């Protein structure tokens, strides 16, 4: 927790749940990645947290933006982002949205199928396109895998990028995503090598691709220690050289979680502490925020957040942590061995760390009548 956030939480007696985001941490993470990987261009994956103050700060710093929908593109444009700095990176787009984006000046589109390519060729003629390939199909190493749904085989990418040219588009590059909260850098190595093979094969056919998009996946710190960002970047650069030699194509990257997760703290209140039988030791701790209030990444207990209370120097005991709604899936940690202080009681505050990414945007509109968490930017 940063001193700024600590001061904010001390001063403000605000109704929970709410998320507070320290924009200086966002700036710090952007700068750290930008300086570690100065050869690359950062396309911030907006879906992690598209709040206007975050977009404004990143735009001032020179970031580019990876948008998933026309809505996100509009949010960028309202912030004053140059449409030439936006990538429409979702491989699933309605044709009318592709056309609207193109009319607004966006000229870079992702695809992973012939159907999508045809839509882009018709709705955004002459645009630059990049093909997403399927890597790390089983999501190994990633706490929040998202790789199985997207991407095509390299052989198919080869064929589709040739078709792209024939359809009047600019075959610009290849992208992949190794899975979110990826803790093992080795997954980038294999993917980079696959992309280099594709570059060579297309080059022989007279198509010179210009860009490799290494996606997102850089981790944030939750409960466990993680390798440093620099370890990932150095490793990726080594493998760029191993696969491409000294002459690299343009490198795009799409960090989301890494940029914003650690900038946010979600404050929650304990609604109830209970046991299911007098003989039981394990307590149930119910919070005023759960899966429907933004903690969706606790699905399958994938992301295990660190929770801070005022009694952390006192004796701890095992708990099951759950949200406030009348839905039994709204249990956060049951399999994960989770401990909270024995002194914790109804009405106490719990600060949930590293919640700047993939939280508030996931919150339901008011399931069970619970408002989504408010957001403060400092
Ligand atoms: C979600 C997503 C990202 C961001 O991933 P992080 O793991 O948050 O860095 C980047 N690119 C694409 C295409 C995505 O879908």
Tab-separated table of N, CA and C in Angstrom, residues 104-245:
chain	number	residue	atom	x	y	z
A	104	UNK	N	-13.655	6.417	-37.667
A	104	UNK	CA	-13.094	7.308	-36.631
A	104	UNK	C	-11.571	7.438	-36.749
A	105	UNK	N	-10.970	6.664	-37.670
A	105	UNK	CA	-9.526	6.819	-37.900
A	105	UNK	C	-8.662	5.675	-37.406
A	106	UNK	N	-9.275	4.633	-36.840
A	106	UNK	CA	-8.485	3.476	-36.386
A	106	UNK	C	-8.066	2.662	-37.613
A	107	UNK	N	-6.795	2.255	-37.663
A	107	UNK	CA	-6.356	1.525	-38.862
A	107	UNK	C	-5.545	0.273	-38.533
A	108	UNK	N	-5.736	-0.258	-37.337
A	108	UNK	CA	-5.005	-1.465	-36.950
A	108	UNK	C	-5.980	-2.445	-36.283
A	109	UNK	N	-6.097	-3.631	-36.870
A	109	UNK	CA	-7.127	-4.587	-36.434
A	109	UNK	C	-6.533	-5.990	-36.255
A	110	UNK	N	-7.008	-6.690	-35.242
A	110	UNK	CA	-6.601	-8.088	-35.017
A	110	UNK	C	-7.631	-9.034	-35.624
A	111	UNK	N	-7.149	-10.212	-36.020
A	111	UNK	CA	-8.079	-11.255	-36.479
A	111	UNK	C	-7.449	-12.614	-36.201
A	112	UNK	N	-8.289	-13.656	-36.195
A	112	UNK	CA	-7.734	-15.012	-36.086
A	112	UNK	C	-8.561	-16.011	-36.893
A	113	UNK	N	-9.390	-15.475	-37.810
A	113	UNK	CA	-10.224	-16.372	-38.621
A	113	UNK	C	-10.509	-15.717	-39.964
A	114	UNK	N	-10.930	-16.536	-40.895
A	114	UNK	CA	-11.252	-16.027	-42.230
A	114	UNK	C	-12.495	-15.136	-42.164
A	115	UNK	N	-13.440	-15.522	-41.337
A	115	UNK	CA	-14.673	-14.750	-41.184
A	115	UNK	C	-14.345	-13.318	-40.756
A	116	UNK	N	-13.480	-13.212	-39.743
A	116	UNK	CA	-13.116	-11.890	-39.222
A	116	UNK	C	-12.341	-11.093	-40.284
A	117	UNK	N	-11.459	-11.772	-40.973
A	117	UNK	CA	-10.665	-11.110	-42.008
A	117	UNK	C	-11.564	-10.523	-43.097
A	118	UNK	N	-12.580	-11.285	-43.472
A	118	UNK	CA	-13.509	-10.801	-44.504
A	118	UNK	C	-14.252	-9.555	-44.031
A	119	UNK	N	-14.655	-9.573	-42.761
A	119	UNK	CA	-15.358	-8.396	-42.221
A	119	UNK	C	-14.451	-7.171	-42.269
A	120	UNK	N	-13.191	-7.353	-41.881
A	120	UNK	CA	-12.263	-6.210	-41.855
A	120	UNK	C	-12.015	-5.712	-43.286
A	121	UNK	N	-11.832	-6.668	-44.211
A	121	UNK	CA	-11.548	-6.270	-45.600
A	121	UNK	C	-12.695	-5.431	-46.170
A	122	UNK	N	-13.925	-5.788	-45.786
A	122	UNK	CA	-15.081	-5.042	-46.322
A	122	UNK	C	-15.318	-3.730	-45.585
A	123	UNK	N	-15.149	-3.765	-44.259
A	123	UNK	CA	-15.531	-2.587	-43.467
A	123	UNK	C	-14.384	-1.607	-43.235
A	124	UNK	N	-13.156	-2.085	-43.389
A	124	UNK	CA	-12.002	-1.216	-43.116
A	124	UNK	C	-10.932	-1.416	-44.189
A	125	UNK	N	-11.287	-1.147	-45.463
A	125	UNK	CA	-10.383	-1.468	-46.576
A	125	UNK	C	-9.014	-0.794	-46.427
A	126	UNK	N	-7.975	-1.552	-46.765
A	126	UNK	CA	-6.618	-0.983	-46.754
A	126	UNK	C	-5.967	-0.928	-45.392
A	127	UNK	N	-6.666	-1.382	-44.348
A	127	UNK	CA	-6.112	-1.283	-42.990
A	127	UNK	C	-4.979	-2.276	-42.761
A	128	UNK	N	-4.215	-1.993	-41.698
A	128	UNK	CA	-3.189	-2.933	-41.259
A	128	UNK	C	-3.856	-4.001	-40.395
A	129	UNK	N	-3.494	-5.248	-40.624
A	129	UNK	CA	-4.071	-6.327	-39.815
A	129	UNK	C	-2.966	-7.213	-39.260
A	130	UNK	N	-3.238	-7.771	-38.082
A	130	UNK	CA	-2.307	-8.766	-37.536
A	130	UNK	C	-3.094	-9.977	-37.084
A	131	UNK	N	-2.450	-11.122	-37.249
A	131	UNK	CA	-3.130	-12.384	-36.962
A	131	UNK	C	-2.680	-12.911	-35.609
A	132	UNK	N	-3.648	-13.288	-34.810
A	132	UNK	CA	-3.303	-13.856	-33.493
A	132	UNK	C	-3.142	-15.362	-33.620
A	133	UNK	N	-2.022	-15.863	-33.134
A	133	UNK	CA	-1.818	-17.310	-33.173
A	133	UNK	C	-2.036	-17.893	-31.778
A	134	UNK	N	-2.363	-19.182	-31.808
A	134	UNK	CA	-2.662	-19.905	-30.572
A	134	UNK	C	-1.349	-20.411	-29.988
A	135	UNK	N	-1.049	-19.983	-28.776
A	135	UNK	CA	0.143	-20.491	-28.087
A	135	UNK	C	-0.285	-20.936	-26.697
A	136	UNK	N	0.505	-21.783	-26.094
A	136	UNK	CA	0.252	-22.201	-24.705
A	136	UNK	C	-1.223	-22.539	-24.497
A	137	UNK	N	-1.697	-23.461	-25.312
A	137	UNK	CA	-3.123	-23.789	-25.396
A	137	UNK	C	-3.736	-24.127	-24.035
A	138	UNK	N	-2.950	-24.746	-23.151
A	138	UNK	CA	-3.527	-25.159	-21.867
A	138	UNK	C	-3.298	-24.141	-20.757
A	139	UNK	N	-2.726	-23.009	-21.133
A	139	UNK	CA	-2.590	-21.940	-20.146
A	139	UNK	C	-1.564	-22.233	-19.064
A	140	UNK	N	-0.593	-23.106	-19.354
A	140	UNK	CA	0.406	-23.444	-18.331
A	140	UNK	C	1.107	-22.186	-17.825
A	141	UNK	N	1.350	-22.175	-16.529
A	141	UNK	CA	2.107	-21.067	-15.935
A	141	UNK	C	1.282	-19.834	-15.643
A	142	UNK	N	0.075	-19.766	-16.209
A	142	UNK	CA	-0.739	-18.556	-16.057
A	142	UNK	C	-1.809	-18.788	-14.996
A	143	UNK	N	-1.994	-17.808	-14.092
A	143	UNK	CA	-3.031	-17.957	-13.080
A	143	UNK	C	-4.414	-17.708	-13.669
A	144	UNK	N	-4.455	-16.922	-14.739
A	144	UNK	CA	-5.740	-16.559	-15.343
A	144	UNK	C	-5.599	-16.776	-16.843
A	145	UNK	N	-5.613	-18.056	-17.273
A	145	UNK	CA	-5.338	-18.356	-18.673
A	145	UNK	C	-6.452	-17.842	-19.565
A	146	UNK	N	-6.108	-17.299	-20.720
A	146	UNK	CA	-7.171	-16.888	-21.627
A	146	UNK	C	-6.817	-17.253	-23.045
A	147	UNK	N	-5.904	-18.191	-23.176
A	147	UNK	CA	-5.340	-18.439	-24.493
A	147	UNK	C	-6.131	-19.417	-25.341
A	148	UNK	N	-6.993	-20.224	-24.732
A	148	UNK	CA	-7.620	-21.300	-25.508
A	148	UNK	C	-8.690	-20.767	-26.458
A	149	UNK	N	-9.311	-19.689	-26.076
A	149	UNK	CA	-10.440	-19.178	-26.849
A	149	UNK	C	-10.002	-18.467	-28.125
A	150	UNK	N	-8.774	-17.938	-28.116
A	150	UNK	CA	-8.346	-17.073	-29.215
A	150	UNK	C	-7.122	-17.623	-29.929
A	151	UNK	N	-6.983	-17.190	-31.156
A	151	UNK	CA	-5.798	-17.535	-31.924
A	151	UNK	C	-6.042	-18.730	-32.814
A	152	UNK	N	-5.277	-18.785	-33.935
A	152	UNK	CA	-5.361	-19.934	-34.835
A	152	UNK	C	-3.971	-20.553	-34.944
A	153	UNK	N	-3.884	-21.671	-35.632
A	153	UNK	CA	-2.586	-22.335	-35.800
A	153	UNK	C	-1.682	-21.485	-36.683
A	154	UNK	N	-0.393	-21.710	-36.595
A	154	UNK	CA	0.559	-20.977	-37.442
A	154	UNK	C	0.297	-21.246	-38.916
A	155	UNK	N	-0.030	-22.496	-39.235
A	155	UNK	CA	-0.269	-22.846	-40.643
A	155	UNK	C	-1.456	-22.034	-41.178
A	156	UNK	N	-2.474	-21.896	-40.359
A	156	UNK	CA	-3.647	-21.146	-40.784
A	156	UNK	C	-3.331	-19.646	-40.851
A	157	UNK	N	-2.545	-19.170	-39.894
A	157	UNK	CA	-2.145	-17.757	-39.906
A	157	UNK	C	-1.403	-17.431	-41.203
A	158	UNK	N	-0.546	-18.346	-41.618
A	158	UNK	CA	0.200	-18.170	-42.860
A	158	UNK	C	-0.757	-17.944	-44.031
A	159	UNK	N	-1.709	-18.848	-44.135
A	159	UNK	CA	-2.684	-18.784	-45.230
A	159	UNK	C	-3.517	-17.485	-45.140
A	160	UNK	N	-3.968	-17.160	-43.944
A	160	UNK	CA	-4.843	-15.986	-43.772
A	160	UNK	C	-4.091	-14.681	-44.033
A	161	UNK	N	-2.826	-14.620	-43.665
A	161	UNK	CA	-2.065	-13.381	-43.918
A	161	UNK	C	-1.819	-13.200	-45.417
A	162	UNK	N	-1.683	-14.323	-46.146
A	162	UNK	CA	-1.598	-14.212	-47.614
A	162	UNK	C	-2.919	-13.719	-48.185
A	163	UNK	N	-4.004	-14.288	-47.648
A	163	UNK	CA	-5.337	-13.832	-48.088
A	163	UNK	C	-5.546	-12.348	-47.791
A	164	UNK	N	-5.014	-11.912	-46.635
A	164	UNK	CA	-5.183	-10.508	-46.242
A	164	UNK	C	-4.654	-9.606	-47.357
A	165	UNK	N	-3.473	-9.957	-47.837
A	165	UNK	CA	-2.876	-9.144	-48.902
A	165	UNK	C	-3.761	-9.173	-50.153
A	166	UNK	N	-4.213	-10.365	-50.503
A	166	UNK	CA	-5.064	-10.504	-51.682
A	166	UNK	C	-6.371	-9.717	-51.541
A	167	UNK	N	-6.817	-9.522	-50.299
A	167	UNK	CA	-8.069	-8.791	-50.065
A	167	UNK	C	-7.839	-7.293	-49.909
A	168	UNK	N	-6.611	-6.857	-50.169
A	168	UNK	CA	-6.349	-5.416	-50.154
A	168	UNK	C	-5.985	-4.847	-48.792
A	169	UNK	N	-5.733	-5.732	-47.830
A	169	UNK	CA	-5.313	-5.264	-46.509
A	169	UNK	C	-3.785	-5.298	-46.421
A	170	UNK	N	-3.242	-4.671	-45.385
A	170	UNK	CA	-1.790	-4.719	-45.171
A	170	UNK	C	-1.484	-5.802	-44.134
A	171	UNK	N	-0.875	-6.922	-44.568
A	171	UNK	CA	-0.507	-7.960	-43.587
A	171	UNK	C	0.638	-7.431	-42.721
A	172	UNK	N	0.308	-7.007	-41.523
A	172	UNK	CA	1.238	-6.198	-40.745
A	172	UNK	C	2.042	-7.014	-39.733
A	173	UNK	N	1.408	-7.994	-39.104
A	173	UNK	CA	2.156	-8.734	-38.099
A	173	UNK	C	1.407	-9.895	-37.491
A	174	UNK	N	1.977	-10.392	-36.398
A	174	UNK	CA	1.452	-11.565	-35.713
A	174	UNK	C	1.427	-11.265	-34.208
A	175	UNK	N	0.365	-11.723	-33.540
A	175	UNK	CA	0.278	-11.517	-32.089
A	175	UNK	C	0.004	-12.837	-31.386
A	176	UNK	N	0.220	-12.815	-30.082
A	176	UNK	CA	-0.139	-13.958	-29.237
A	176	UNK	C	-0.336	-13.448	-27.825
A	177	UNK	N	-0.906	-14.291	-26.969
A	177	UNK	CA	-1.021	-13.968	-25.543
A	177	UNK	C	-0.719	-15.240	-24.770
A	178	UNK	N	0.267	-15.178	-23.890
A	178	UNK	CA	0.716	-16.388	-23.175
A	178	UNK	C	-0.136	-16.707	-21.951
A	179	UNK	N	-1.180	-15.907	-21.712
A	179	UNK	CA	-2.033	-16.118	-20.532
A	179	UNK	C	-1.749	-15.049	-19.504
A	180	UNK	N	-2.789	-14.626	-18.811
A	180	UNK	CA	-2.639	-13.506	-17.886
A	180	UNK	C	-2.052	-13.973	-16.553
A	181	UNK	N	-1.341	-13.063	-15.894
A	181	UNK	CA	-0.595	-13.405	-14.666
A	181	UNK	C	0.283	-14.632	-14.968
A	182	UNK	N	1.093	-14.465	-16.012
A	182	UNK	CA	1.977	-15.547	-16.453
A	182	UNK	C	3.273	-15.479	-15.647
A	183	UNK	N	3.563	-16.547	-14.921
A	183	UNK	CA	4.722	-16.520	-14.029
A	183	UNK	C	5.956	-17.171	-14.643
A	184	UNK	N	5.794	-17.790	-15.802
A	184	UNK	CA	6.916	-18.500	-16.406
A	184	UNK	C	7.291	-17.877	-17.756
A	185	UNK	N	8.407	-17.165	-17.812
A	185	UNK	CA	8.787	-16.475	-19.051
A	185	UNK	C	9.012	-17.418	-20.236
A	186	UNK	N	9.252	-18.710	-19.953
A	186	UNK	CA	9.541	-19.641	-21.047
A	186	UNK	C	8.434	-19.660	-22.099
A	187	UNK	N	7.210	-19.305	-21.713
A	187	UNK	CA	6.119	-19.348	-22.692
A	187	UNK	C	6.282	-18.294	-23.782
A	188	UNK	N	6.949	-17.194	-23.467
A	188	UNK	CA	7.191	-16.199	-24.509
A	188	UNK	C	8.220	-16.727	-25.535
A	189	UNK	N	9.199	-17.494	-25.040
A	189	UNK	CA	10.265	-17.971	-25.925
A	189	UNK	C	9.703	-18.827	-27.055
A	190	UNK	N	8.856	-19.762	-26.685
A	190	UNK	CA	8.285	-20.675	-27.680
A	190	UNK	C	7.433	-19.890	-28.680
A	191	UNK	N	6.656	-18.951	-28.152
A	191	UNK	CA	5.768	-18.179	-29.016
A	191	UNK	C	6.577	-17.306	-29.983
A	192	UNK	N	7.635	-16.682	-29.488
A	192	UNK	CA	8.458	-15.815	-30.341
A	192	UNK	C	9.097	-16.645	-31.457
A	193	UNK	N	9.531	-17.844	-31.099
A	193	UNK	CA	10.128	-18.707	-32.104
A	193	UNK	C	9.087	-19.106	-33.165
A	194	UNK	N	7.856	-19.378	-32.749
A	194	UNK	CA	6.781	-19.692	-33.717
A	194	UNK	C	6.530	-18.507	-34.649
A	195	UNK	N	6.549	-17.308	-34.090
A	195	UNK	CA	6.290	-16.122	-34.917
A	195	UNK	C	7.429	-15.923	-35.925
A	196	UNK	N	8.676	-16.144	-35.482
A	196	UNK	CA	9.811	-15.960	-36.392
A	196	UNK	C	9.722	-16.935	-37.567
A	197	UNK	N	9.300	-18.152	-37.278
A	197	UNK	CA	9.140	-19.151	-38.337
A	197	UNK	C	8.102	-18.674	-39.358
A	198	UNK	N	7.051	-18.092	-38.838
A	198	UNK	CA	5.984	-17.574	-39.703
A	198	UNK	C	6.488	-16.382	-40.542
A	199	UNK	N	7.259	-15.515	-39.928
A	199	UNK	CA	7.851	-14.383	-40.663
A	199	UNK	C	8.680	-14.905	-41.843
A	200	UNK	N	9.513	-15.920	-41.570
A	200	UNK	CA	10.387	-16.477	-42.621
A	200	UNK	C	9.564	-17.076	-43.741
A	201	UNK	N	8.579	-17.886	-43.358
A	201	UNK	CA	7.779	-18.589	-44.367
A	201	UNK	C	7.040	-17.586	-45.246
A	202	UNK	N	6.479	-16.547	-44.645
A	202	UNK	CA	5.753	-15.551	-45.438
A	202	UNK	C	6.721	-14.723	-46.272
A	203	UNK	N	7.900	-14.466	-45.711
A	203	UNK	CA	8.929	-13.709	-46.443
A	203	UNK	C	9.287	-14.409	-47.751
A	204	UNK	N	9.376	-15.736	-47.686
A	204	UNK	CA	9.684	-16.503	-48.900
A	204	UNK	C	8.593	-16.338	-49.941
A	205	UNK	N	7.380	-16.131	-49.486
A	205	UNK	CA	6.270	-15.909	-50.405
A	205	UNK	C	6.101	-14.435	-50.781
A	206	UNK	N	7.052	-13.595	-50.400
A	206	UNK	CA	7.019	-12.191	-50.800
A	206	UNK	C	6.213	-11.294	-49.878
A	207	UNK	N	5.845	-11.798	-48.693
A	207	UNK	CA	5.110	-10.945	-47.749
A	207	UNK	C	6.012	-10.645	-46.562
A	208	UNK	N	6.370	-9.376	-46.427
A	208	UNK	CA	7.268	-8.978	-45.356
A	208	UNK	C	6.470	-8.410	-44.188
A	209	UNK	N	6.290	-9.208	-43.166
A	209	UNK	CA	5.585	-8.701	-41.974
A	209	UNK	C	6.494	-7.718	-41.238
A	210	UNK	N	5.870	-6.821	-40.479
A	210	UNK	CA	6.679	-5.784	-39.817
A	210	UNK	C	6.609	-5.806	-38.306
A	211	UNK	N	5.653	-6.527	-37.735
A	211	UNK	CA	5.392	-6.348	-36.302
A	211	UNK	C	5.134	-7.679	-35.591
A	212	UNK	N	5.722	-7.803	-34.403
A	212	UNK	CA	5.374	-8.909	-33.515
A	212	UNK	C	4.730	-8.306	-32.265
A	213	UNK	N	3.576	-8.828	-31.919
A	213	UNK	CA	2.830	-8.341	-30.747
A	213	UNK	C	2.893	-9.427	-29.681
A	214	UNK	N	3.665	-9.155	-28.625
A	214	UNK	CA	3.920	-10.189	-27.612
A	214	UNK	C	2.851	-10.219	-26.522
A	215	UNK	N	1.763	-9.461	-26.733
A	215	UNK	CA	0.581	-9.547	-25.869
A	215	UNK	C	0.786	-9.011	-24.472
A	216	UNK	N	-0.074	-9.492	-23.570
A	216	UNK	CA	0.031	-9.113	-22.159
A	216	UNK	C	0.592	-10.281	-21.372
A	217	UNK	N	0.250	-10.344	-20.098
A	217	UNK	CA	0.651	-11.480	-19.293
A	217	UNK	C	1.634	-11.167	-18.182
A	218	UNK	N	2.337	-10.021	-18.267
A	218	UNK	CA	3.281	-9.688	-17.196
A	218	UNK	C	2.531	-9.664	-15.864
A	219	UNK	N	3.072	-10.334	-14.845
A	219	UNK	CA	2.310	-10.502	-13.604
A	219	UNK	C	2.374	-9.302	-12.665
A	220	UNK	N	1.418	-9.290	-11.744
A	220	UNK	CA	1.413	-8.336	-10.639
A	220	UNK	C	1.639	-9.131	-9.367
A	221	UNK	N	2.015	-8.442	-8.304
A	221	UNK	CA	2.264	-9.140	-7.053
A	221	UNK	C	0.963	-9.275	-6.258
A	222	UNK	N	0.571	-10.513	-5.970
A	222	UNK	CA	-0.570	-10.761	-5.081
A	222	UNK	C	0.003	-11.338	-3.788
A	223	UNK	N	-0.335	-12.589	-3.438
A	223	UNK	CA	0.223	-13.126	-2.186
A	223	UNK	C	1.663	-13.583	-2.337
A	224	UNK	N	1.968	-14.127	-3.499
A	224	UNK	CA	3.278	-14.732	-3.700
A	224	UNK	C	4.248	-13.741	-4.315
A	225	UNK	N	5.534	-13.948	-4.036
A	225	UNK	CA	6.549	-13.173	-4.753
A	225	UNK	C	6.563	-13.594	-6.210
A	226	UNK	N	6.924	-12.656	-7.067
A	226	UNK	CA	6.979	-12.952	-8.502
A	226	UNK	C	8.343	-12.509	-9.029
A	227	UNK	N	8.772	-13.075	-10.168
A	227	UNK	CA	10.029	-12.595	-10.755
A	227	UNK	C	9.882	-11.123	-11.132
A	228	UNK	N	10.989	-10.405	-11.182
A	228	UNK	CA	10.893	-8.980	-11.509
A	228	UNK	C	10.539	-8.793	-12.978
A	229	UNK	N	9.980	-7.645	-13.289
A	229	UNK	CA	9.654	-7.328	-14.679
A	229	UNK	C	10.900	-7.444	-15.553
A	230	UNK	N	12.027	-6.951	-15.027
A	230	UNK	CA	13.255	-6.942	-15.817
A	230	UNK	C	13.683	-8.357	-16.201
A	231	UNK	N	13.414	-9.325	-15.315
A	231	UNK	CA	13.744	-10.717	-15.665
A	231	UNK	C	12.953	-11.162	-16.891
A	232	UNK	N	11.677	-10.817	-16.916
A	232	UNK	CA	10.850	-11.175	-18.082
A	232	UNK	C	11.362	-10.491	-19.342
A	233	UNK	N	11.630	-9.187	-19.216
A	233	UNK	CA	12.003	-8.418	-20.400
A	233	UNK	C	13.354	-8.896	-20.943
A	234	UNK	N	14.326	-9.105	-20.049
A	234	UNK	CA	15.638	-9.557	-20.523
A	234	UNK	C	15.512	-10.903	-21.234
A	235	UNK	N	14.706	-11.763	-20.669
A	235	UNK	CA	14.506	-13.084	-21.233
A	235	UNK	C	13.860	-12.983	-22.625
A	236	UNK	N	12.856	-12.123	-22.722
A	236	UNK	CA	12.168	-11.954	-24.008
A	236	UNK	C	13.133	-11.393	-25.047
A	237	UNK	N	13.945	-10.436	-24.649
A	237	UNK	CA	14.903	-9.849	-25.607
A	237	UNK	C	15.922	-10.885	-26.088
A	238	UNK	N	16.402	-11.716	-25.147
A	238	UNK	CA	17.333	-12.783	-25.545
A	238	UNK	C	16.710	-13.636	-26.629
A	239	UNK	N	15.431	-13.960	-26.425
A	239	UNK	CA	14.786	-14.854	-27.384
A	239	UNK	C	14.394	-14.135	-28.673
A	240	UNK	N	14.208	-12.830	-28.613
A	240	UNK	CA	14.019	-12.073	-29.858
A	240	UNK	C	15.281	-12.204	-30.702
A	241	UNK	N	16.433	-12.044	-30.044
A	241	UNK	CA	17.693	-12.153	-30.787
A	241	UNK	C	17.904	-13.578	-31.289
A	242	UNK	N	17.592	-14.564	-30.433
A	242	UNK	CA	17.765	-15.955	-30.856
A	242	UNK	C	16.904	-16.272	-32.076
A	243	UNK	N	15.710	-15.692	-32.143
A	243	UNK	CA	14.782	-16.038	-33.223
A	243	UNK	C	14.897	-15.122	-34.432
A	244	UNK	N	15.199	-13.845	-34.202
A	244	UNK	CA	15.192	-12.880	-35.312
A	244	UNK	C	16.584	-12.345	-35.654
A	245	UNK	N	17.607	-12.738	-34.868
A	245	UNK	CA	18.938	-12.161	-35.094
A	245	UNK	C	18.974	-10.730	-34.607
